[in-house]
mmCIF file of C-alpha atoms in Angstrom:
data_model
loop_
_atom_site.group_PDB
_atom_site.id
_atom_site.type_symbol
_atom_site.label_atom_id
_atom_site.label_comp_id
_atom_site.label_asym_id
_atom_site.label_seq_id
_atom_site.Cartn_x
_atom_site.Cartn_y
_atom_site.Cartn_z
ATOM 1 C CA PHE A 127 84.173 -52.151 185.808
ATOM 2 C CA ASN A 128 86.444 -52.665 188.137
ATOM 3 C CA LYS A 129 89.422 -54.785 186.971
ATOM 4 C CA SER A 130 90.383 -55.151 190.547
ATOM 5 C CA VAL A 131 87.966 -58.325 191.572
ATOM 6 C CA PRO A 132 89.909 -61.238 192.107
ATOM 7 C CA SER A 133 89.690 -63.904 189.827
ATOM 8 C CA GLU A 134 89.685 -67.461 190.655
ATOM 9 C CA GLU A 135 88.840 -70.549 189.075
ATOM 10 C CA LEU A 136 84.785 -71.537 189.468
ATOM 11 C CA GLU A 137 82.833 -74.233 188.113
ATOM 12 C CA PHE A 138 80.128 -73.216 185.424
ATOM 13 C CA ALA A 139 78.020 -75.450 187.077
ATOM 14 C CA ASP A 140 78.301 -74.198 190.869
ATOM 15 C CA VAL A 141 77.809 -70.372 189.183
ATOM 16 C CA TRP A 142 74.656 -71.646 187.615
ATOM 17 C CA ASP A 143 73.104 -73.137 190.308
ATOM 18 C CA ASN A 144 73.810 -69.469 192.651
ATOM 19 C CA VAL A 145 72.232 -67.890 189.678
ATOM 20 C CA MET A 146 68.460 -69.716 189.814
ATOM 21 C CA LYS A 147 68.222 -69.921 193.407
ATOM 22 C CA GLU A 148 68.584 -66.148 193.264
ATOM 23 C CA VAL A 149 65.885 -65.896 190.955
ATOM 24 C CA GLU A 150 64.154 -69.517 191.728
ATOM 25 C CA HIS A 151 60.502 -67.342 192.249
ATOM 26 C CA GLN A 152 60.448 -66.428 188.628
ATOM 27 C CA ILE A 153 61.612 -69.660 187.182
ATOM 28 C CA LYS A 154 59.206 -70.964 188.893
ATOM 29 C CA GLU A 155 56.101 -68.867 187.773
ATOM 30 C CA SER A 156 57.666 -68.196 184.677
ATOM 31 C CA GLY A 157 57.465 -72.301 183.742
ATOM 32 C CA ILE A 158 61.021 -72.128 181.748
ATOM 33 C CA GLU A 159 62.591 -75.292 180.540
ATOM 34 C CA ILE A 160 66.210 -74.799 181.104
ATOM 35 C CA HIS A 161 69.044 -77.379 179.306
ATOM 36 C CA ALA A 162 72.984 -76.122 180.747
ATOM 37 C CA ASP A 163 74.808 -78.266 178.663
ATOM 38 C CA PHE A 164 78.757 -76.710 180.571
ATOM 39 C CA ASP A 165 80.216 -80.836 179.588
ATOM 40 C CA ASN A 166 82.672 -79.252 177.113
ATOM 41 C CA LEU A 167 84.165 -76.348 179.675
ATOM 42 C CA SER A 168 83.078 -76.775 183.407
ATOM 43 C CA LYS A 169 85.630 -74.010 185.178
ATOM 44 C CA ILE A 170 87.030 -70.843 184.732
ATOM 45 C CA TRP A 171 88.947 -68.295 185.689
ATOM 46 C CA TYR A 172 87.252 -65.381 186.058
ATOM 47 C CA PRO A 173 85.783 -63.333 188.457
ATOM 48 C CA ARG A 174 82.674 -64.359 190.657
ATOM 49 C CA PHE A 175 80.739 -61.803 190.846
ATOM 50 C CA HIS A 176 81.410 -61.054 187.022
ATOM 51 C CA LEU A 177 80.452 -64.205 185.496
ATOM 52 C CA ASN A 178 77.662 -64.158 187.894
ATOM 53 C CA SER A 179 75.912 -60.670 187.047
ATOM 54 C CA ILE A 180 76.484 -61.936 183.034
ATOM 55 C CA LEU A 181 74.326 -65.239 183.665
ATOM 56 C CA LEU A 182 71.742 -63.274 185.725
ATOM 57 C CA ASN A 183 71.205 -61.288 183.452
ATOM 58 C CA LEU A 184 70.756 -62.734 180.771
ATOM 59 C CA LEU A 185 68.655 -65.484 182.363
ATOM 60 C CA THR A 186 66.317 -62.855 183.737
ATOM 61 C CA ASN A 187 65.737 -61.242 180.597
ATOM 62 C CA ALA A 188 65.366 -64.722 178.466
ATOM 63 C CA ILE A 189 62.397 -64.624 181.611
ATOM 64 C CA LYS A 190 60.832 -61.547 180.709
ATOM 65 C CA TYR A 191 60.935 -61.606 177.310
ATOM 66 C CA ALA A 192 59.784 -64.886 176.394
ATOM 67 C CA LYS A 193 56.846 -64.890 174.668
ATOM 68 C CA PRO A 194 53.378 -64.386 176.432
ATOM 69 C CA GLY A 195 51.054 -67.604 176.565
ATOM 70 C CA GLU A 196 53.937 -70.196 176.199
ATOM 71 C CA ARG A 197 56.573 -71.980 177.920
ATOM 72 C CA PRO A 198 60.348 -69.961 177.486
ATOM 73 C CA ARG A 199 62.955 -72.207 176.620
ATOM 74 C CA ILE A 200 67.119 -71.222 177.317
ATOM 75 C CA ARG A 201 69.938 -73.484 175.908
ATOM 76 C CA LEU A 202 73.190 -72.448 177.586
ATOM 77 C CA LYS A 203 76.458 -74.115 176.532
ATOM 78 C CA THR A 204 79.638 -73.515 177.116
ATOM 79 C CA GLU A 205 83.209 -74.951 175.254
ATOM 80 C CA ILE A 206 86.782 -74.100 174.027
ATOM 81 C CA LYS A 207 86.560 -72.143 170.296
ATOM 82 C CA SER A 208 89.881 -72.140 169.393
ATOM 83 C CA ASN A 209 91.453 -72.132 172.182
ATOM 84 C CA ARG A 210 89.883 -69.890 174.437
ATOM 85 C CA PRO A 211 86.504 -70.439 176.492
ATOM 86 C CA HIS A 212 83.019 -70.073 175.523
ATOM 87 C CA LEU A 213 79.325 -69.548 176.287
ATOM 88 C CA THR A 214 76.237 -69.917 173.912
ATOM 89 C CA PHE A 215 73.119 -68.333 175.357
ATOM 90 C CA SER A 216 69.405 -68.524 173.548
ATOM 91 C CA ASP A 217 66.682 -68.049 173.976
ATOM 92 C CA ASP A 218 62.921 -68.730 172.363
ATOM 93 C CA GLY A 219 61.609 -65.463 173.124
ATOM 94 C CA ILE A 220 60.224 -62.654 171.513
ATOM 95 C CA GLY A 221 63.308 -61.828 169.958
ATOM 96 C CA ILE A 222 65.175 -58.127 169.702
ATOM 97 C CA ASP A 223 64.733 -56.350 165.660
ATOM 98 C CA LEU A 224 68.608 -55.932 165.080
ATOM 99 C CA GLU A 225 68.481 -53.962 161.955
ATOM 100 C CA ARG A 226 66.725 -51.402 163.736
ATOM 101 C CA HIS A 227 67.959 -51.402 167.178
ATOM 102 C CA GLY A 228 71.070 -53.550 166.903
ATOM 103 C CA SER A 229 73.800 -49.722 167.118
ATOM 104 C CA LYS A 230 72.020 -49.180 170.412
ATOM 105 C CA LEU A 231 71.755 -52.323 171.593
ATOM 106 C CA PHE A 232 74.378 -52.428 174.759
ATOM 107 C CA LYS A 233 73.491 -48.602 175.194
ATOM 108 C CA LEU A 234 72.420 -47.657 179.074
ATOM 109 C CA PHE A 235 69.757 -47.008 179.686
ATOM 110 C CA LYS A 236 67.880 -48.570 175.979
ATOM 111 C CA ARG A 237 64.924 -50.859 176.225
ATOM 112 C CA PHE A 238 63.132 -52.151 173.158
ATOM 113 C CA HIS A 239 59.601 -53.622 174.340
ATOM 114 C CA ASP A 240 57.354 -51.786 176.330
ATOM 115 C CA HIS A 241 55.089 -53.818 178.101
ATOM 116 C CA VAL A 242 57.464 -55.164 180.711
ATOM 117 C CA PRO A 243 58.825 -53.038 183.237
ATOM 118 C CA GLY A 244 62.982 -52.848 183.349
ATOM 119 C CA ARG A 245 65.561 -50.156 182.984
ATOM 120 C CA GLY A 246 67.583 -51.321 180.374
ATOM 121 C CA VAL A 247 70.952 -51.536 182.406
ATOM 122 C CA GLY A 248 71.269 -55.880 182.142
ATOM 123 C CA LEU A 249 72.677 -55.932 178.403
ATOM 124 C CA HIS A 250 74.660 -52.818 179.259
ATOM 125 C CA ILE A 251 75.925 -54.510 182.179
ATOM 126 C CA VAL A 252 76.551 -57.692 180.642
ATOM 127 C CA HIS A 253 78.382 -55.861 177.999
ATOM 128 C CA SER A 254 81.236 -53.715 180.253
ATOM 129 C CA ILE A 255 81.919 -57.143 182.474
ATOM 130 C CA VAL A 256 82.978 -59.407 179.009
ATOM 131 C CA ASN A 257 84.603 -55.578 177.351
ATOM 132 C CA SER A 258 86.423 -54.896 180.593
ATOM 133 C CA HIS A 259 87.901 -58.422 180.824
ATOM 134 C CA GLY A 260 89.370 -57.910 177.299
ATOM 135 C CA GLY A 261 86.061 -60.453 175.531
ATOM 136 C CA TYR A 262 83.305 -60.095 173.219
ATOM 137 C CA ILE A 263 79.738 -60.401 172.580
ATOM 138 C CA ASP A 264 78.545 -61.384 169.277
ATOM 139 C CA VAL A 265 74.590 -61.609 169.639
ATOM 140 C CA GLU A 266 72.223 -62.910 166.571
ATOM 141 C CA SER A 267 68.518 -62.222 166.590
ATOM 142 C CA GLU A 268 64.901 -62.362 164.967
ATOM 143 C CA VAL A 269 61.578 -60.993 166.323
ATOM 144 C CA ASN A 270 59.376 -63.516 167.372
ATOM 145 C CA LYS A 271 61.646 -66.223 167.115
ATOM 146 C CA GLY A 272 64.531 -65.613 169.835
ATOM 147 C CA THR A 273 67.620 -64.331 170.552
ATOM 148 C CA THR A 274 71.970 -65.834 170.570
ATOM 149 C CA PHE A 275 73.943 -64.338 172.505
ATOM 150 C CA LYS A 276 77.743 -65.905 171.833
ATOM 151 C CA ILE A 277 80.108 -64.738 174.553
ATOM 152 C CA LEU A 278 83.871 -65.206 174.295
ATOM 153 C CA LEU A 279 84.457 -65.007 178.153
ATOM 154 C CA LEU A 280 88.308 -63.718 178.020
ATOM 155 C CA ASP A 281 90.454 -62.748 181.694
ATOM 156 C CA GLU A 282 92.897 -60.450 180.651
ATOM 157 C CA ASP A 283 95.082 -61.138 183.614
ATOM 158 C CA GLU A 284 95.227 -65.500 182.367
#
């Protein structure tokens, strides 16, 4: 990813609101329940386009991979851990079998569920952006229970 994209001070709530506007139709259609908590870390120094892409891909995946017939729920939380900015994004969707697919999780064009349309690029994009800034992603998932992404949002230019 292009590291020349300029970083700026961003309000998580503003970026999140913009992301939700981008997929407003999907949000309404899915009936998704969203709990966002930016109280512990409301601002970050990061490229706007990159943070937007991370949040957009995680949100659209949470909607796509919701349990059929159930109202999807996601939780979003930002906080400082060990003096570093972290984002935790959890959903209660169909989950990913990490034992089976964990090594391929962030690979381009890899898909783990065939019942929804997709090209297998969303998590690859998220991973590439986070890594390009010196951060990392930890994933916890259980089939039929949901998935949690714990992301260290570093900006190496800090």
